[in-house]
Coordinates of C-alpha atoms in Angstrom, one line a residue:
X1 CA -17.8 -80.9 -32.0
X2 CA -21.5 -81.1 -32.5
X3 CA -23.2 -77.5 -31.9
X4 CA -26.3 -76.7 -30.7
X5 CA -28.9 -75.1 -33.2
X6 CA -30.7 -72.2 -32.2
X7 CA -34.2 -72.4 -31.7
X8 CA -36.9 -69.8 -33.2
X9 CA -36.7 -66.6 -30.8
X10 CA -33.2 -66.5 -31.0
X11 CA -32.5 -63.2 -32.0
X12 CA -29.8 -64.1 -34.0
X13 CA -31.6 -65.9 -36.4
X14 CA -33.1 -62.7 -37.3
X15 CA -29.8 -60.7 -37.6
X16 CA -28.4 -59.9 -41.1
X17 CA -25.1 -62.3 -41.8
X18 CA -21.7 -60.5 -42.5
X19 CA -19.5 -61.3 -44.5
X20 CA -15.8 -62.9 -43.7
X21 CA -12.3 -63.1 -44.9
X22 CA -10.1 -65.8 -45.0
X23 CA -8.7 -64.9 -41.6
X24 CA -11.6 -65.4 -39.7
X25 CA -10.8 -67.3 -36.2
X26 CA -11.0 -70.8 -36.2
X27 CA -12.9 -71.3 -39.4
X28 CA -11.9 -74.8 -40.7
X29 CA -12.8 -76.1 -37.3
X30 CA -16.0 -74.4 -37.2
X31 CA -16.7 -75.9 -40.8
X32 CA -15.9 -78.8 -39.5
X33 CA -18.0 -78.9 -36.4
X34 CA -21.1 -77.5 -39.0
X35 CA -21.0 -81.0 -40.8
X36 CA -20.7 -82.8 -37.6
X37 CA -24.0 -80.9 -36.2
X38 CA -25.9 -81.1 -39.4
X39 CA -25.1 -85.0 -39.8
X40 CA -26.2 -85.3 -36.0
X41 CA -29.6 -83.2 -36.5
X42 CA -30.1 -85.5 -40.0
X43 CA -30.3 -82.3 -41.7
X44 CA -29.5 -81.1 -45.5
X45 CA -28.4 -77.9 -44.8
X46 CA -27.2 -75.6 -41.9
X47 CA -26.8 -71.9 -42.0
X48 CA -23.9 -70.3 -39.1
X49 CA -26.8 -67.9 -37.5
X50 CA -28.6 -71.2 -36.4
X51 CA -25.2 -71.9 -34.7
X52 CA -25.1 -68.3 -33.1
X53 CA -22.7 -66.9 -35.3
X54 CA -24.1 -64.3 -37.3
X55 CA -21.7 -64.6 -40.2
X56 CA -22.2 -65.8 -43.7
X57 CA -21.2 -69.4 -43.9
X58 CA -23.5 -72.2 -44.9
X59 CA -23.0 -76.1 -45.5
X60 CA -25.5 -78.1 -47.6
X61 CA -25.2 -81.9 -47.5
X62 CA -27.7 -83.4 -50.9
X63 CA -26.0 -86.6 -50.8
X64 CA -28.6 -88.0 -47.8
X65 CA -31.4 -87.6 -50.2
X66 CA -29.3 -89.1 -53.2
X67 CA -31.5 -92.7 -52.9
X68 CA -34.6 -90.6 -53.9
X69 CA -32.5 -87.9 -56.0
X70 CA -29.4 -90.0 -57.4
X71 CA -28.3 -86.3 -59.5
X72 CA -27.0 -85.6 -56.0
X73 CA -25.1 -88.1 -55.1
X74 CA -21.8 -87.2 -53.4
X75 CA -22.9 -83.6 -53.3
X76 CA -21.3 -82.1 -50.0
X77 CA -20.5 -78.1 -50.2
X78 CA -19.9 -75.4 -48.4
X79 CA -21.0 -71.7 -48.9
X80 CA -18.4 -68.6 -47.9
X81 CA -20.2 -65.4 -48.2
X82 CA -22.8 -66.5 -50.7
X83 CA -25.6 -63.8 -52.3
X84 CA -28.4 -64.6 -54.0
X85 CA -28.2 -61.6 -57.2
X86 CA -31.2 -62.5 -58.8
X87 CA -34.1 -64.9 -58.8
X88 CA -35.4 -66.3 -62.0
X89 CA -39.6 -65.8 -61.0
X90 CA -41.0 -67.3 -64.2
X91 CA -40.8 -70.6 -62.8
X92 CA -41.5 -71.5 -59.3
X93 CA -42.6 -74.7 -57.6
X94 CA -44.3 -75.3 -54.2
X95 CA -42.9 -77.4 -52.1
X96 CA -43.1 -78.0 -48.2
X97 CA -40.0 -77.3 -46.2
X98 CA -39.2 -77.6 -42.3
X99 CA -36.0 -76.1 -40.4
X100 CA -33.8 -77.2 -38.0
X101 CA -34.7 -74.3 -36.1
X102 CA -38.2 -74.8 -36.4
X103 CA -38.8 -78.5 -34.9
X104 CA -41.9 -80.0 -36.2
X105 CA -43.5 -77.6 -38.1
X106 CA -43.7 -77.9 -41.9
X107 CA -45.5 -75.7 -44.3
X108 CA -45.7 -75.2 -48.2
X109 CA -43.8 -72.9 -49.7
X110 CA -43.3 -71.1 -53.3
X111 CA -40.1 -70.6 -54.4
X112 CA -38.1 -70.0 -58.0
X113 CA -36.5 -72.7 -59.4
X114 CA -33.6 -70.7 -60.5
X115 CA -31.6 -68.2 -59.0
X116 CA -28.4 -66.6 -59.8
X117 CA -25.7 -67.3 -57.1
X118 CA -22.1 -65.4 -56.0
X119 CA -20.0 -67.6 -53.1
X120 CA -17.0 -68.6 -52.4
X121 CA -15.8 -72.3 -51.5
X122 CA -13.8 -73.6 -48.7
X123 CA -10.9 -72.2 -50.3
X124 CA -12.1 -69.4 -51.2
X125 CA -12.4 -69.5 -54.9
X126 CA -15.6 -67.3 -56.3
X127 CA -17.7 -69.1 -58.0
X128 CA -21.2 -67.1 -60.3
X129 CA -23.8 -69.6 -61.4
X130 CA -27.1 -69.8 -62.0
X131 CA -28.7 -73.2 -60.1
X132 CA -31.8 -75.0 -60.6
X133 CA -33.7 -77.4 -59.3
X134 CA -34.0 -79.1 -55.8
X135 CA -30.3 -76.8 -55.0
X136 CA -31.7 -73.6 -55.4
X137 CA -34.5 -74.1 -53.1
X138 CA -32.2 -75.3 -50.4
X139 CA -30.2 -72.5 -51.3
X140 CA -32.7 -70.1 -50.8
X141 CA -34.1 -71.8 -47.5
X142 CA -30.7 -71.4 -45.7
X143 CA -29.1 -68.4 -47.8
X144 CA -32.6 -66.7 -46.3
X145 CA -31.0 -67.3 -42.9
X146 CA -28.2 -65.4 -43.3
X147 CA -30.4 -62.6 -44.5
X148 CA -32.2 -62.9 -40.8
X149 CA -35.4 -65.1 -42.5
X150 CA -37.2 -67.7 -42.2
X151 CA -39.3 -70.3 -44.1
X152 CA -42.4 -69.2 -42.2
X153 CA -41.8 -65.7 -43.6
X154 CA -42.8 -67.3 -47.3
X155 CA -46.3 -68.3 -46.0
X156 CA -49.3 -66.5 -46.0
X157 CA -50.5 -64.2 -43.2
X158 CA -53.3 -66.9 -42.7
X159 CA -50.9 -69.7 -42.2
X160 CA -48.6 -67.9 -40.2
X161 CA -51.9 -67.1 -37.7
X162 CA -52.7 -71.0 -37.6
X163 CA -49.1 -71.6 -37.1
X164 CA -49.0 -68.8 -33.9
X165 CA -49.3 -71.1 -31.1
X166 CA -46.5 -73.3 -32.5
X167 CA -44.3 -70.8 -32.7
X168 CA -44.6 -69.3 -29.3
X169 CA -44.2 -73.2 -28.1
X170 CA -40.8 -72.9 -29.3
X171 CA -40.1 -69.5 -27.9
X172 CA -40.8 -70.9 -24.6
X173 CA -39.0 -74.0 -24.9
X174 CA -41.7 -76.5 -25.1
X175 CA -40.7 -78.4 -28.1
X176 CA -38.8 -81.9 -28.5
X177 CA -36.3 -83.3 -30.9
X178 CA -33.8 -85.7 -31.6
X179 CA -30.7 -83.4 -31.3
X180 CA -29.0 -80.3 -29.2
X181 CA -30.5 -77.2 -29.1
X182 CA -30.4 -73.9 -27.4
X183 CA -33.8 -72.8 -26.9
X184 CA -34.3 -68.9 -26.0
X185 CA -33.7 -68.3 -22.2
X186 CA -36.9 -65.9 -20.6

């Protein structure tokens, strides 16, 4: 079943994610419906708090982009519980990003390209690695969700001002795009 994202102003999108167990209701279905809504938005990744659920749970679909990057071709995963332990700031690149939950607005943003990552898989297996690259960005953009972030919290205090009236659009629903959504109700 195709969800509807939340929209900036949501306040769950601001909520720190917990994490689950295996026993949590329903959740093969609700991975399943989180592919479903992130191939129907034409997104690369989807985080459960822009769902409304508030729990740690994050798909990330690379292979749409695997004409332009062919290293992720076939790359489909999903993310139980993941935690970012440590980011690798030696390195970083600057790149621009956009959200679901954000329609139409895009901004640059610096990020490492290396972090050290703890998740589990769809079958719960724990998995430790350190990822770099085009991954750990997306990573961080959606693994920053379940930490009640944004992309918009990366940018400067001068492009978040410039950005001001764009974002209260959205709080007030005035925003268009291609798939459902659940704007914030006033």
């Amino acid at each position: 079943m195709i969800l509807p994202i939340y929209i900036y102003g949501q306040p769950v999108l601001r909520k720190v994610a917990e994490d689950i167990t295996p026993d949590y209701p329903e959740l093969k279905q609700l991975i399943v419906d989180m592919w479903e809504t992130l191939a129907e938005s034409e997104g690369i990744g989807l985080a459960a708090p822009q769902i409304g659920r508030a729990i740690r749970l994050s798909v990330i679909d690379l292979d749409v982009i695997s004409d332009d990057l062919p290293e992720y071709k076939g790359f489909r995963q999903v993310y139980i519980n993941p935690h970012i332990i440590e980011a690798d700031d030696t390195n970083t690149n600057t790149s621009e990003e956009g959200c679901l939950s954000l329609p139409a607005i895009h901004e640059k943003v610096v990020r490492p390209t290396r972090i050290h990552v703890e998740w589990d898989d769809e079958q719960f297996q724990h998995h430790d690695e350190w990822i770099e690259g085009y991954l750990a960005r997306v990573m961080q953009h959606e693994f920053d969700h379940l930490d009640g972030k944004m992309f918009i919290d990366h940018i400067s205090p001068l492009r978040k001002q410039l950005i001001k009236s764009k974002l209260k659009a959205l709080t007030l629903g005035r925003y268009r795009c291609g798939y459902k959504t659940k704007p914030v109700r006033r």
